[in-house]
């Protein structure tokens, strides 16, 4: 038995020695095939690396010279992301019928040329359309867009990338966030996939829309900032800022990541001219906010938000000095809505709100966004400063007076 074991051990040792020698000296004799990688479920940006050519040596009678080394070229493409998201982005055309003020005027021969000219001008106004974009958010035909794209429209038409067109109806809108929900009755719709990962400043993003009506267009940039507020665009603001080119007609379009996932709804741009035009400062409503509002509008027809019933005022340096405050954080109650939640809880004009539910209040925008995130009838404990003395006051939030519109 010992003899057989010795033979087995020596055989294994010799085999391993031969394998090591062949692997080291002639690896091409071995055919180890690599297992193919499992493709990702969603295409990502691809980077093609072109290897540098080896430098060529040239020899002359005078001297031996060497060409400069060539750098490696990296070609990055986001075609995969666009291919995934583009079918979910639609063009929106709206029109409005304008009643002619000259329709019921008496037939006065002297005024006929003037009335006819005005009627022709009104007809031209009736035939004009405004442009925008939208995002197919569900395979059932629900489309997210901006409220200002479809506001006061009498007819809405949606054009898909596959050439199909359909009339759309307005399900509801939330002017406070400039969002609206449309519905089309078509089959085989491609719903965009939302991104649930953490966003970071510096992430590459793509904006897809219909700028100036030229057709679906994709532009690229990065996330320039997160949580932008105080812009005066909407009542509730928490924008993603990007330098991807967003122009008139892009409103309501998709802001996507390099995987083709939705991260925002393009909403507004900063422009120095009335005609608009990208200056590299665009704003998008985060996808999770837009989708939550869409779901509420579909299910209930309204967006439910907590309401305090006060007119807040930010604390300036002068006010902080007057009230002996260490910083400008917090807000002052400038006025109270009669019989509102704050008044019923005992808050007074001039009270300084420093915190709520053990969280520091920074300014008006932050507080309004926090309050709006609570459902009505939620009890919120405020830390306040009244006549120089700190105390706690609990307020039962009410329902914010409805600005949601439903058709």
mmCIF file of C-alpha atoms in Angstrom:
data_model
loop_
_atom_site.group_PDB
_atom_site.id
_atom_site.type_symbol
_atom_site.label_atom_id
_atom_site.label_comp_id
_atom_site.label_asym_id
_atom_site.label_seq_id
_atom_site.Cartn_x
_atom_site.Cartn_y
_atom_site.Cartn_z
ATOM 1 C CA UNK A 1 0.000 0.000 0.000
ATOM 2 C CA UNK A 2 2.838 2.354 0.872
ATOM 3 C CA UNK A 3 4.478 1.596 -2.483
ATOM 4 C CA UNK A 4 1.316 2.549 -4.429
ATOM 5 C CA UNK A 5 0.971 5.818 -2.527
ATOM 6 C CA UNK A 6 4.599 6.675 -3.270
ATOM 7 C CA UNK A 7 4.071 6.045 -7.009
ATOM 8 C CA UNK A 8 0.919 8.250 -6.989
ATOM 9 C CA UNK A 9 2.730 11.090 -5.222
ATOM 10 C CA UNK A 10 5.659 11.007 -7.625
ATOM 11 C CA UNK A 11 3.300 10.976 -10.638
ATOM 12 C CA UNK A 12 1.395 14.045 -9.399
ATOM 13 C CA UNK A 13 4.668 15.860 -8.685
ATOM 14 C CA UNK A 14 6.011 15.184 -12.182
ATOM 15 C CA UNK A 15 2.693 16.280 -13.780
ATOM 16 C CA UNK A 16 2.629 19.553 -11.854
ATOM 17 C CA UNK A 17 6.257 20.223 -12.787
ATOM 18 C CA UNK A 18 5.494 19.677 -16.478
ATOM 19 C CA UNK A 19 2.370 21.906 -16.259
ATOM 20 C CA UNK A 20 4.335 24.698 -14.613
ATOM 21 C CA UNK A 21 7.089 24.497 -17.240
ATOM 22 C CA UNK A 22 4.650 24.559 -20.184
ATOM 23 C CA UNK A 23 2.578 27.414 -18.666
ATOM 24 C CA UNK A 24 5.720 29.481 -18.192
ATOM 25 C CA UNK A 25 7.538 28.780 -21.469
ATOM 26 C CA UNK A 26 4.799 27.949 -23.982
ATOM 27 C CA UNK A 27 1.398 29.142 -22.711
ATOM 28 C CA UNK A 28 0.017 29.028 -26.276
ATOM 29 C CA UNK A 29 0.063 25.197 -26.041
ATOM 30 C CA UNK A 30 -2.722 25.454 -23.479
ATOM 31 C CA UNK A 31 -6.246 26.423 -24.599
ATOM 32 C CA UNK A 32 -7.956 27.903 -21.547
ATOM 33 C CA UNK A 33 -11.025 29.649 -22.882
ATOM 34 C CA UNK A 34 -12.436 32.479 -20.810
ATOM 35 C CA UNK A 35 -16.064 32.226 -19.856
ATOM 36 C CA UNK A 36 -18.109 34.990 -21.513
ATOM 37 C CA UNK A 37 -19.226 37.714 -19.161
ATOM 38 C CA UNK A 38 -22.926 37.893 -18.403
ATOM 39 C CA UNK A 39 -24.256 41.019 -20.137
ATOM 40 C CA UNK A 40 -25.824 43.691 -17.966
ATOM 41 C CA UNK A 41 -29.580 44.002 -18.094
ATOM 42 C CA UNK A 42 -29.260 47.651 -19.112
ATOM 43 C CA UNK A 43 -26.574 48.876 -21.541
ATOM 44 C CA UNK A 44 -24.131 51.316 -20.060
ATOM 45 C CA UNK A 45 -21.743 53.781 -21.558
ATOM 46 C CA UNK A 46 -18.974 52.027 -23.443
ATOM 47 C CA UNK A 47 -15.363 53.061 -23.699
ATOM 48 C CA UNK A 48 -13.293 51.958 -26.675
ATOM 49 C CA UNK A 49 -9.551 52.030 -26.068
ATOM 50 C CA UNK A 50 -7.361 52.267 -29.118
ATOM 51 C CA UNK A 51 -3.819 51.086 -28.314
ATOM 52 C CA UNK A 52 -0.979 53.359 -29.184
ATOM 53 C CA UNK A 53 1.266 52.399 -32.078
ATOM 54 C CA UNK A 54 4.837 51.580 -31.079
ATOM 55 C CA UNK A 55 7.249 54.401 -31.900
ATOM 56 C CA UNK A 56 9.138 53.983 -35.149
ATOM 57 C CA UNK A 57 12.876 54.418 -35.292
ATOM 58 C CA UNK A 58 14.436 56.123 -38.290
ATOM 59 C CA UNK A 59 18.099 55.881 -38.982
ATOM 60 C CA UNK A 60 20.062 58.413 -41.000
ATOM 61 C CA UNK A 61 23.702 58.865 -41.698
ATOM 62 C CA UNK A 62 23.848 61.792 -39.339
ATOM 63 C CA UNK A 63 22.057 60.363 -36.358
ATOM 64 C CA UNK A 64 19.542 57.856 -35.135
ATOM 65 C CA UNK A 65 16.146 59.457 -34.346
ATOM 66 C CA UNK A 66 13.026 58.164 -32.615
ATOM 67 C CA UNK A 67 9.421 59.296 -33.284
ATOM 68 C CA UNK A 68 7.504 60.700 -30.293
ATOM 69 C CA UNK A 69 5.272 58.202 -28.519
ATOM 70 C CA UNK A 70 1.570 58.313 -29.370
ATOM 71 C CA UNK A 71 -0.933 58.549 -26.536
ATOM 72 C CA UNK A 72 -3.679 55.983 -26.048
ATOM 73 C CA UNK A 73 -7.016 57.220 -27.400
ATOM 74 C CA UNK A 74 -10.198 56.537 -25.388
ATOM 75 C CA UNK A 75 -13.503 56.909 -27.254
ATOM 76 C CA UNK A 76 -16.558 57.039 -24.976
ATOM 77 C CA UNK A 77 -20.077 56.431 -26.271
ATOM 78 C CA UNK A 78 -23.481 56.784 -24.608
ATOM 79 C CA UNK A 79 -25.359 55.236 -27.517
ATOM 80 C CA UNK A 80 -26.554 52.362 -25.343
ATOM 81 C CA UNK A 81 -28.182 54.701 -22.839
ATOM 82 C CA UNK A 82 -29.881 56.729 -25.573
ATOM 83 C CA UNK A 83 -31.136 53.560 -27.278
ATOM 84 C CA UNK A 84 -32.773 52.468 -24.013
ATOM 85 C CA UNK A 85 -34.386 55.802 -23.074
ATOM 86 C CA UNK A 86 -35.215 57.478 -26.392
ATOM 87 C CA UNK A 87 -38.365 55.401 -27.166
ATOM 88 C CA UNK A 88 -39.840 56.599 -23.853
ATOM 89 C CA UNK A 89 -39.450 60.310 -24.638
ATOM 90 C CA UNK A 90 -42.249 61.893 -26.685
ATOM 91 C CA UNK A 91 -42.884 65.197 -28.411
ATOM 92 C CA UNK A 92 -45.950 67.130 -27.247
ATOM 93 C CA UNK A 93 -47.884 69.580 -29.414
ATOM 94 C CA UNK A 94 -50.628 71.712 -27.885
ATOM 95 C CA UNK A 95 -53.061 74.181 -29.375
ATOM 96 C CA UNK A 96 -55.652 76.554 -27.995
ATOM 97 C CA UNK A 97 -58.816 77.836 -29.602
ATOM 98 C CA UNK A 98 -59.181 81.601 -29.245
ATOM 99 C CA UNK A 99 -62.619 83.107 -29.630
ATOM 100 C CA UNK A 100 -62.730 86.058 -31.989
ATOM 101 C CA UNK A 101 -64.006 89.252 -30.310
ATOM 102 C CA UNK A 102 -65.404 90.371 -33.697
ATOM 103 C CA UNK A 103 -67.720 87.380 -34.143
ATOM 104 C CA UNK A 104 -70.916 89.100 -33.000
ATOM 105 C CA UNK A 105 -70.256 92.591 -34.370
ATOM 106 C CA UNK A 106 -72.968 94.078 -36.648
ATOM 107 C CA UNK A 107 -72.256 94.009 -40.360
ATOM 108 C CA UNK A 108 -71.099 97.573 -41.009
ATOM 109 C CA UNK A 109 -69.831 98.018 -44.590
ATOM 110 C CA UNK A 110 -67.197 100.558 -43.578
ATOM 111 C CA UNK A 111 -65.713 98.138 -41.016
ATOM 112 C CA UNK A 112 -65.709 95.012 -43.195
ATOM 113 C CA UNK A 113 -62.011 95.244 -44.292
ATOM 114 C CA UNK A 114 -60.877 95.801 -40.707
ATOM 115 C CA UNK A 115 -63.024 92.972 -39.326
ATOM 116 C CA UNK A 116 -61.866 90.581 -42.069
ATOM 117 C CA UNK A 117 -58.209 91.377 -41.336
ATOM 118 C CA UNK A 118 -58.705 90.768 -37.627
ATOM 119 C CA UNK A 119 -60.492 87.481 -38.317
ATOM 120 C CA UNK A 120 -57.542 86.299 -40.407
ATOM 121 C CA UNK A 121 -55.134 87.223 -37.620
ATOM 122 C CA UNK A 122 -57.244 85.312 -35.104
ATOM 123 C CA UNK A 123 -57.265 82.311 -37.425
ATOM 124 C CA UNK A 124 -53.467 82.375 -37.491
ATOM 125 C CA UNK A 125 -53.411 82.438 -33.696
ATOM 126 C CA UNK A 126 -55.759 79.473 -33.579
ATOM 127 C CA UNK A 127 -53.459 77.469 -35.835
ATOM 128 C CA UNK A 128 -50.320 78.054 -33.772
ATOM 129 C CA UNK A 129 -49.052 75.308 -31.508
ATOM 130 C CA UNK A 130 -46.664 75.235 -28.596
ATOM 131 C CA UNK A 131 -44.024 72.583 -28.233
ATOM 132 C CA UNK A 132 -42.779 70.475 -25.376
ATOM 133 C CA UNK A 133 -41.645 67.010 -24.413
ATOM 134 C CA UNK A 134 -42.864 64.232 -22.165
ATOM 135 C CA UNK A 135 -41.787 60.908 -20.686
ATOM 136 C CA UNK A 136 -43.740 57.650 -20.863
ATOM 137 C CA UNK A 137 -43.754 56.640 -17.204
ATOM 138 C CA UNK A 138 -45.903 53.513 -17.460
ATOM 139 C CA UNK A 139 -46.819 50.992 -20.118
ATOM 140 C CA UNK A 140 -50.497 51.878 -19.524
ATOM 141 C CA UNK A 141 -49.914 55.155 -21.360
ATOM 142 C CA UNK A 142 -49.338 57.649 -18.538
ATOM 143 C CA UNK A 143 -46.960 60.434 -19.528
ATOM 144 C CA UNK A 144 -45.150 62.893 -17.270
ATOM 145 C CA UNK A 145 -44.542 66.421 -18.502
ATOM 146 C CA UNK A 146 -44.445 69.999 -17.228
ATOM 147 C CA UNK A 147 -47.672 71.784 -16.367
ATOM 148 C CA UNK A 148 -46.617 74.891 -18.282
ATOM 149 C CA UNK A 149 -46.367 72.767 -21.451
ATOM 150 C CA UNK A 150 -50.073 71.824 -21.396
ATOM 151 C CA UNK A 151 -51.541 74.671 -19.340
ATOM 152 C CA UNK A 152 -54.785 76.045 -20.860
ATOM 153 C CA UNK A 153 -54.426 73.789 -23.917
ATOM 154 C CA UNK A 154 -57.613 72.805 -25.738
ATOM 155 C CA UNK A 155 -55.999 69.918 -27.585
ATOM 156 C CA UNK A 156 -52.875 67.879 -26.911
ATOM 157 C CA UNK A 157 -51.134 65.619 -29.411
ATOM 158 C CA UNK A 158 -48.275 63.252 -28.608
ATOM 159 C CA UNK A 159 -45.742 62.013 -31.175
ATOM 160 C CA UNK A 160 -43.677 58.892 -30.463
ATOM 161 C CA UNK A 161 -40.250 58.070 -31.860
ATOM 162 C CA UNK A 162 -41.690 55.165 -33.866
ATOM 163 C CA UNK A 163 -43.802 57.596 -35.890
ATOM 164 C CA UNK A 164 -47.124 57.009 -34.133
ATOM 165 C CA UNK A 165 -49.254 59.958 -33.033
ATOM 166 C CA UNK A 166 -52.107 60.082 -30.566
ATOM 167 C CA UNK A 167 -54.391 62.596 -28.932
ATOM 168 C CA UNK A 168 -53.758 62.833 -25.204
ATOM 169 C CA UNK A 169 -56.007 63.828 -22.340
ATOM 170 C CA UNK A 170 -54.929 65.656 -19.222
ATOM 171 C CA UNK A 171 -55.408 63.442 -16.167
ATOM 172 C CA UNK A 172 -54.310 66.065 -13.657
ATOM 173 C CA UNK A 173 -51.620 68.591 -12.812
ATOM 174 C CA UNK A 174 -49.741 69.998 -9.849
ATOM 175 C CA UNK A 175 -48.838 73.652 -10.504
ATOM 176 C CA UNK A 176 -46.838 73.813 -7.246
ATOM 177 C CA UNK A 177 -44.191 71.559 -8.816
ATOM 178 C CA UNK A 178 -45.006 72.347 -12.471
ATOM 179 C CA UNK A 179 -45.889 68.729 -13.248
ATOM 180 C CA UNK A 180 -48.745 67.272 -15.269
ATOM 181 C CA UNK A 181 -49.919 63.761 -16.129
ATOM 182 C CA UNK A 182 -51.257 62.867 -19.585
ATOM 183 C CA UNK A 183 -52.825 59.639 -20.873
ATOM 184 C CA UNK A 184 -52.667 58.148 -24.343
ATOM 185 C CA UNK A 185 -54.418 54.998 -25.552
ATOM 186 C CA UNK A 186 -51.742 53.153 -27.500
ATOM 187 C CA UNK A 187 -50.265 49.667 -27.158
ATOM 188 C CA UNK A 188 -46.657 48.468 -27.047
ATOM 189 C CA UNK A 189 -45.440 51.523 -25.181
ATOM 190 C CA UNK A 190 -41.938 51.538 -23.728
ATOM 191 C CA UNK A 191 -41.940 52.921 -20.167
ATOM 192 C CA UNK A 192 -38.745 54.501 -18.951
ATOM 193 C CA UNK A 193 -36.886 52.897 -16.046
ATOM 194 C CA UNK A 194 -36.338 55.179 -13.018
ATOM 195 C CA UNK A 195 -32.985 55.354 -11.280
ATOM 196 C CA UNK A 196 -33.042 54.551 -7.568
ATOM 197 C CA UNK A 197 -29.351 55.070 -6.856
ATOM 198 C CA UNK A 198 -27.706 57.980 -5.085
ATOM 199 C CA UNK A 199 -26.973 60.936 -7.355
ATOM 200 C CA UNK A 200 -23.691 62.786 -7.061
ATOM 201 C CA UNK A 201 -22.403 66.094 -8.345
ATOM 202 C CA UNK A 202 -20.201 65.291 -11.295
ATOM 203 C CA UNK A 203 -22.249 62.342 -12.587
ATOM 204 C CA UNK A 204 -22.610 62.350 -16.378
ATOM 205 C CA UNK A 205 -26.209 62.931 -17.526
ATOM 206 C CA UNK A 206 -28.044 63.149 -20.851
ATOM 207 C CA UNK A 207 -31.022 65.393 -21.650
ATOM 208 C CA UNK A 208 -33.502 64.155 -24.271
ATOM 209 C CA UNK A 209 -36.250 66.359 -25.687
ATOM 210 C CA UNK A 210 -37.546 68.336 -28.655
ATOM 211 C CA UNK A 211 -35.757 71.708 -28.549
ATOM 212 C CA UNK A 212 -37.267 74.384 -30.787
ATOM 213 C CA UNK A 213 -39.326 71.676 -32.489
ATOM 214 C CA UNK A 214 -36.370 70.358 -34.509
ATOM 215 C CA UNK A 215 -37.028 66.768 -33.399
ATOM 216 C CA UNK A 216 -35.771 64.510 -30.661
ATOM 217 C CA UNK A 217 -32.337 65.649 -29.556
ATOM 218 C CA UNK A 218 -29.858 64.367 -26.976
ATOM 219 C CA UNK A 219 -27.353 66.586 -25.168
ATOM 220 C CA UNK A 220 -24.746 65.696 -22.572
ATOM 221 C CA UNK A 221 -23.481 67.284 -19.383
ATOM 222 C CA UNK A 222 -22.958 66.574 -15.720
ATOM 223 C CA UNK A 223 -24.892 67.130 -12.511
ATOM 224 C CA UNK A 224 -23.745 70.591 -11.469
ATOM 225 C CA UNK A 225 -25.597 70.736 -8.140
ATOM 226 C CA UNK A 226 -28.295 68.963 -6.138
ATOM 227 C CA UNK A 227 -31.127 70.321 -4.010
ATOM 228 C CA UNK A 228 -31.371 73.727 -5.694
ATOM 229 C CA UNK A 229 -34.045 75.884 -4.030
ATOM 230 C CA UNK A 230 -34.981 79.558 -3.788
ATOM 231 C CA UNK A 231 -35.115 80.069 -7.557
ATOM 232 C CA UNK A 232 -38.695 81.348 -7.618
ATOM 233 C CA UNK A 233 -39.701 78.874 -10.329
ATOM 234 C CA UNK A 234 -42.096 76.699 -8.307
ATOM 235 C CA UNK A 235 -43.694 76.795 -4.887
ATOM 236 C CA UNK A 236 -41.768 73.658 -3.923
ATOM 237 C CA UNK A 237 -38.255 73.355 -5.297
ATOM 238 C CA UNK A 238 -35.608 70.668 -4.994
ATOM 239 C CA UNK A 239 -33.992 70.797 -8.406
ATOM 240 C CA UNK A 240 -31.162 68.898 -10.025
ATOM 241 C CA UNK A 241 -28.940 71.448 -11.754
ATOM 242 C CA UNK A 242 -27.154 70.398 -14.935
ATOM 243 C CA UNK A 243 -25.086 71.952 -17.689
ATOM 244 C CA UNK A 244 -26.551 69.622 -20.334
ATOM 245 C CA UNK A 245 -28.072 71.910 -22.968
ATOM 246 C CA UNK A 246 -31.802 72.402 -22.277
ATOM 247 C CA UNK A 247 -33.672 74.711 -24.632
ATOM 248 C CA UNK A 248 -37.309 75.714 -25.238
ATOM 249 C CA UNK A 249 -39.103 72.532 -26.249
ATOM 250 C CA UNK A 250 -37.063 70.376 -23.863
ATOM 251 C CA UNK A 251 -39.496 71.098 -21.016
ATOM 252 C CA UNK A 252 -41.000 67.860 -19.771
ATOM 253 C CA UNK A 253 -38.276 65.747 -21.370
ATOM 254 C CA UNK A 254 -36.035 63.200 -19.696
ATOM 255 C CA UNK A 255 -32.792 63.686 -17.832
ATOM 256 C CA UNK A 256 -31.129 60.267 -17.744
ATOM 257 C CA UNK A 257 -27.950 58.684 -16.447
ATOM 258 C CA UNK A 258 -25.423 56.721 -18.515
ATOM 259 C CA UNK A 259 -27.501 53.557 -18.102
ATOM 260 C CA UNK A 260 -30.598 55.135 -19.653
ATOM 261 C CA UNK A 261 -32.434 55.401 -16.318
ATOM 262 C CA UNK A 262 -34.631 58.418 -15.570
ATOM 263 C CA UNK A 263 -33.231 60.754 -12.932
ATOM 264 C CA UNK A 264 -35.278 63.893 -13.601
ATOM 265 C CA UNK A 265 -37.876 65.776 -15.634
ATOM 266 C CA UNK A 266 -36.350 68.780 -17.406
ATOM 267 C CA UNK A 267 -38.232 71.829 -16.156
ATOM 268 C CA UNK A 268 -36.502 75.170 -16.586
ATOM 269 C CA UNK A 269 -33.366 76.985 -17.669
ATOM 270 C CA UNK A 270 -31.593 80.152 -16.680
ATOM 271 C CA UNK A 271 -31.538 82.554 -19.622
ATOM 272 C CA UNK A 272 -30.754 86.229 -20.027
ATOM 273 C CA UNK A 273 -33.110 86.664 -22.992
ATOM 274 C CA UNK A 274 -36.858 86.291 -23.307
ATOM 275 C CA UNK A 275 -36.462 83.940 -26.265
ATOM 276 C CA UNK A 276 -34.560 81.520 -24.063
ATOM 277 C CA UNK A 277 -31.473 79.517 -24.879
ATOM 278 C CA UNK A 278 -29.096 77.338 -22.945
ATOM 279 C CA UNK A 279 -26.407 79.013 -20.883
ATOM 280 C CA UNK A 280 -25.366 75.792 -19.223
ATOM 281 C CA UNK A 281 -27.695 76.223 -16.257
ATOM 282 C CA UNK A 282 -30.719 73.948 -16.442
ATOM 283 C CA UNK A 283 -32.994 72.511 -13.772
ATOM 284 C CA UNK A 284 -34.826 69.204 -13.535
ATOM 285 C CA UNK A 285 -37.352 67.881 -11.023
ATOM 286 C CA UNK A 286 -35.996 64.665 -9.428
ATOM 287 C CA UNK A 287 -37.564 61.500 -10.839
ATOM 288 C CA UNK A 288 -38.639 60.105 -7.463
ATOM 289 C CA UNK A 289 -40.559 63.320 -6.721
ATOM 290 C CA UNK A 290 -42.223 63.392 -10.144
ATOM 291 C CA UNK A 291 -43.235 59.725 -10.055
ATOM 292 C CA UNK A 292 -44.673 60.048 -6.537
ATOM 293 C CA UNK A 293 -46.788 63.025 -7.603
ATOM 294 C CA UNK A 294 -47.905 61.206 -10.752
ATOM 295 C CA UNK A 295 -49.077 58.223 -8.726
ATOM 296 C CA UNK A 296 -51.049 60.448 -6.356
ATOM 297 C CA UNK A 297 -52.726 62.254 -9.240
ATOM 298 C CA UNK A 298 -53.663 58.959 -10.909
ATOM 299 C CA UNK A 299 -55.038 57.415 -7.716
ATOM 300 C CA UNK A 300 -56.729 60.385 -6.041
ATOM 301 C CA UNK A 301 -56.689 63.258 -8.514
ATOM 302 C CA UNK A 302 -54.866 65.465 -6.000
ATOM 303 C CA UNK A 303 -51.495 65.822 -4.330
ATOM 304 C CA UNK A 304 -51.739 65.674 -0.557
ATOM 305 C CA UNK A 305 -49.337 67.934 1.336
ATOM 306 C CA UNK A 306 -49.027 69.062 4.919
ATOM 307 C CA UNK A 307 -49.854 72.705 5.601
ATOM 308 C CA UNK A 308 -48.871 74.974 8.469
ATOM 309 C CA UNK A 309 -50.845 78.101 7.604
ATOM 310 C CA UNK A 310 -48.198 80.772 8.100
ATOM 311 C CA UNK A 311 -46.334 83.345 6.050
ATOM 312 C CA UNK A 312 -42.688 82.694 6.901
ATOM 313 C CA UNK A 313 -39.817 85.146 6.612
ATOM 314 C CA UNK A 314 -36.121 84.319 6.505
ATOM 315 C CA UNK A 315 -33.925 85.722 9.248
ATOM 316 C CA UNK A 316 -31.523 88.358 7.960
ATOM 317 C CA UNK A 317 -28.333 89.474 9.686
ATOM 318 C CA UNK A 318 -30.131 92.570 10.997
ATOM 319 C CA UNK A 319 -33.010 90.516 12.397
ATOM 320 C CA UNK A 320 -30.593 88.075 14.007
ATOM 321 C CA UNK A 321 -28.818 90.965 15.687
ATOM 322 C CA UNK A 322 -32.121 92.503 16.837
ATOM 323 C CA UNK A 323 -33.293 89.226 18.392
ATOM 324 C CA UNK A 324 -29.853 88.369 19.837
ATOM 325 C CA UNK A 325 -29.587 85.221 17.716
ATOM 326 C CA UNK A 326 -26.296 83.450 17.122
ATOM 327 C CA UNK A 327 -27.031 82.757 13.446
ATOM 328 C CA UNK A 328 -29.521 83.435 10.658
ATOM 329 C CA UNK A 329 -30.913 79.899 10.754
ATOM 330 C CA UNK A 330 -34.639 79.587 11.346
ATOM 331 C CA UNK A 331 -37.664 81.587 10.202
ATOM 332 C CA UNK A 332 -39.946 84.268 11.665
ATOM 333 C CA UNK A 333 -43.739 84.078 11.430
ATOM 334 C CA UNK A 334 -44.733 87.209 9.515
ATOM 335 C CA UNK A 335 -48.460 86.440 9.494
ATOM 336 C CA UNK A 336 -50.928 83.657 10.275
ATOM 337 C CA UNK A 337 -53.788 82.295 8.198
ATOM 338 C CA UNK A 338 -57.022 82.793 10.221
ATOM 339 C CA UNK A 339 -58.067 79.505 11.815
ATOM 340 C CA UNK A 340 -55.079 77.781 10.240
ATOM 341 C CA UNK A 341 -53.187 74.896 11.889
ATOM 342 C CA UNK A 342 -50.456 77.152 13.309
ATOM 343 C CA UNK A 343 -52.939 79.639 14.789
ATOM 344 C CA UNK A 344 -55.042 76.891 16.315
ATOM 345 C CA UNK A 345 -51.930 75.400 17.933
ATOM 346 C CA UNK A 346 -51.068 78.705 19.621
ATOM 347 C CA UNK A 347 -48.263 80.029 17.408
ATOM 348 C CA UNK A 348 -48.112 83.829 17.197
ATOM 349 C CA UNK A 349 -46.868 86.430 14.760
ATOM 350 C CA UNK A 350 -43.253 87.174 15.648
ATOM 351 C CA UNK A 351 -42.479 83.662 16.905
ATOM 352 C CA UNK A 352 -39.138 82.345 15.641
ATOM 353 C CA UNK A 353 -39.175 78.724 14.511
ATOM 354 C CA UNK A 354 -35.775 77.142 15.142
ATOM 355 C CA UNK A 355 -36.486 73.440 14.684
ATOM 356 C CA UNK A 356 -39.145 70.831 14.038
ATOM 357 C CA UNK A 357 -39.186 67.216 15.165
ATOM 358 C CA UNK A 358 -35.647 67.660 16.520
ATOM 359 C CA UNK A 359 -34.392 68.819 13.119
ATOM 360 C CA UNK A 360 -32.891 72.265 12.609
ATOM 361 C CA UNK A 361 -34.787 74.743 10.439
ATOM 362 C CA UNK A 362 -32.422 76.448 7.989
ATOM 363 C CA UNK A 363 -34.650 78.749 5.967
ATOM 364 C CA UNK A 364 -38.113 79.144 4.438
ATOM 365 C CA UNK A 365 -37.553 76.875 1.430
ATOM 366 C CA UNK A 366 -36.221 74.031 3.523
ATOM 367 C CA UNK A 367 -39.063 74.299 6.032
ATOM 368 C CA UNK A 368 -41.799 74.416 3.371
ATOM 369 C CA UNK A 369 -40.368 71.349 1.636
ATOM 370 C CA UNK A 370 -40.163 69.495 4.944
ATOM 371 C CA UNK A 371 -43.762 70.388 5.880
ATOM 372 C CA UNK A 372 -45.042 69.425 2.427
ATOM 373 C CA UNK A 373 -43.490 65.991 2.875
ATOM 374 C CA UNK A 374 -45.751 65.214 5.847
ATOM 375 C CA UNK A 375 -49.327 64.027 5.262
ATOM 376 C CA UNK A 376 -52.159 66.132 6.716
ATOM 377 C CA UNK A 377 -53.072 65.474 10.368
ATOM 378 C CA UNK A 378 -49.443 64.729 11.214
ATOM 379 C CA UNK A 379 -48.320 66.193 14.541
ATOM 380 C CA UNK A 380 -45.103 68.179 14.277
ATOM 381 C CA UNK A 381 -43.236 69.476 17.319
ATOM 382 C CA UNK A 382 -41.664 72.904 16.794
ATOM 383 C CA UNK A 383 -38.911 74.444 18.844
ATOM 384 C CA UNK A 384 -39.685 78.154 18.964
ATOM 385 C CA UNK A 385 -38.298 81.318 20.476
ATOM 386 C CA UNK A 386 -40.883 83.718 21.911
ATOM 387 C CA UNK A 387 -39.865 86.900 23.743
ATOM 388 C CA UNK A 388 -36.368 85.495 24.120
ATOM 389 C CA UNK A 389 -37.550 82.256 25.739
ATOM 390 C CA UNK A 390 -37.373 78.828 24.103
ATOM 391 C CA UNK A 391 -40.385 76.520 24.208
ATOM 392 C CA UNK A 392 -41.987 73.674 22.293
ATOM 393 C CA UNK A 393 -45.290 73.848 20.441
ATOM 394 C CA UNK A 394 -46.976 70.878 18.743
ATOM 395 C CA UNK A 395 -48.972 71.605 15.576
ATOM 396 C CA UNK A 396 -51.358 69.247 13.802
ATOM 397 C CA UNK A 397 -50.806 69.899 10.109
ATOM 398 C CA UNK A 398 -53.739 70.618 7.846
ATOM 399 C CA UNK A 399 -54.333 69.907 4.151
ATOM 400 C CA UNK A 400 -52.743 72.479 1.902
ATOM 401 C CA UNK A 401 -55.475 74.362 0.002
ATOM 402 C CA UNK A 402 -55.822 72.614 -3.326
ATOM 403 C CA UNK A 403 -53.928 73.881 -6.336
ATOM 404 C CA UNK A 404 -54.014 70.490 -8.036
ATOM 405 C CA UNK A 405 -56.111 70.479 -11.171
ATOM 406 C CA UNK A 406 -57.891 67.428 -12.559
ATOM 407 C CA UNK A 407 -59.625 67.099 -15.883
#
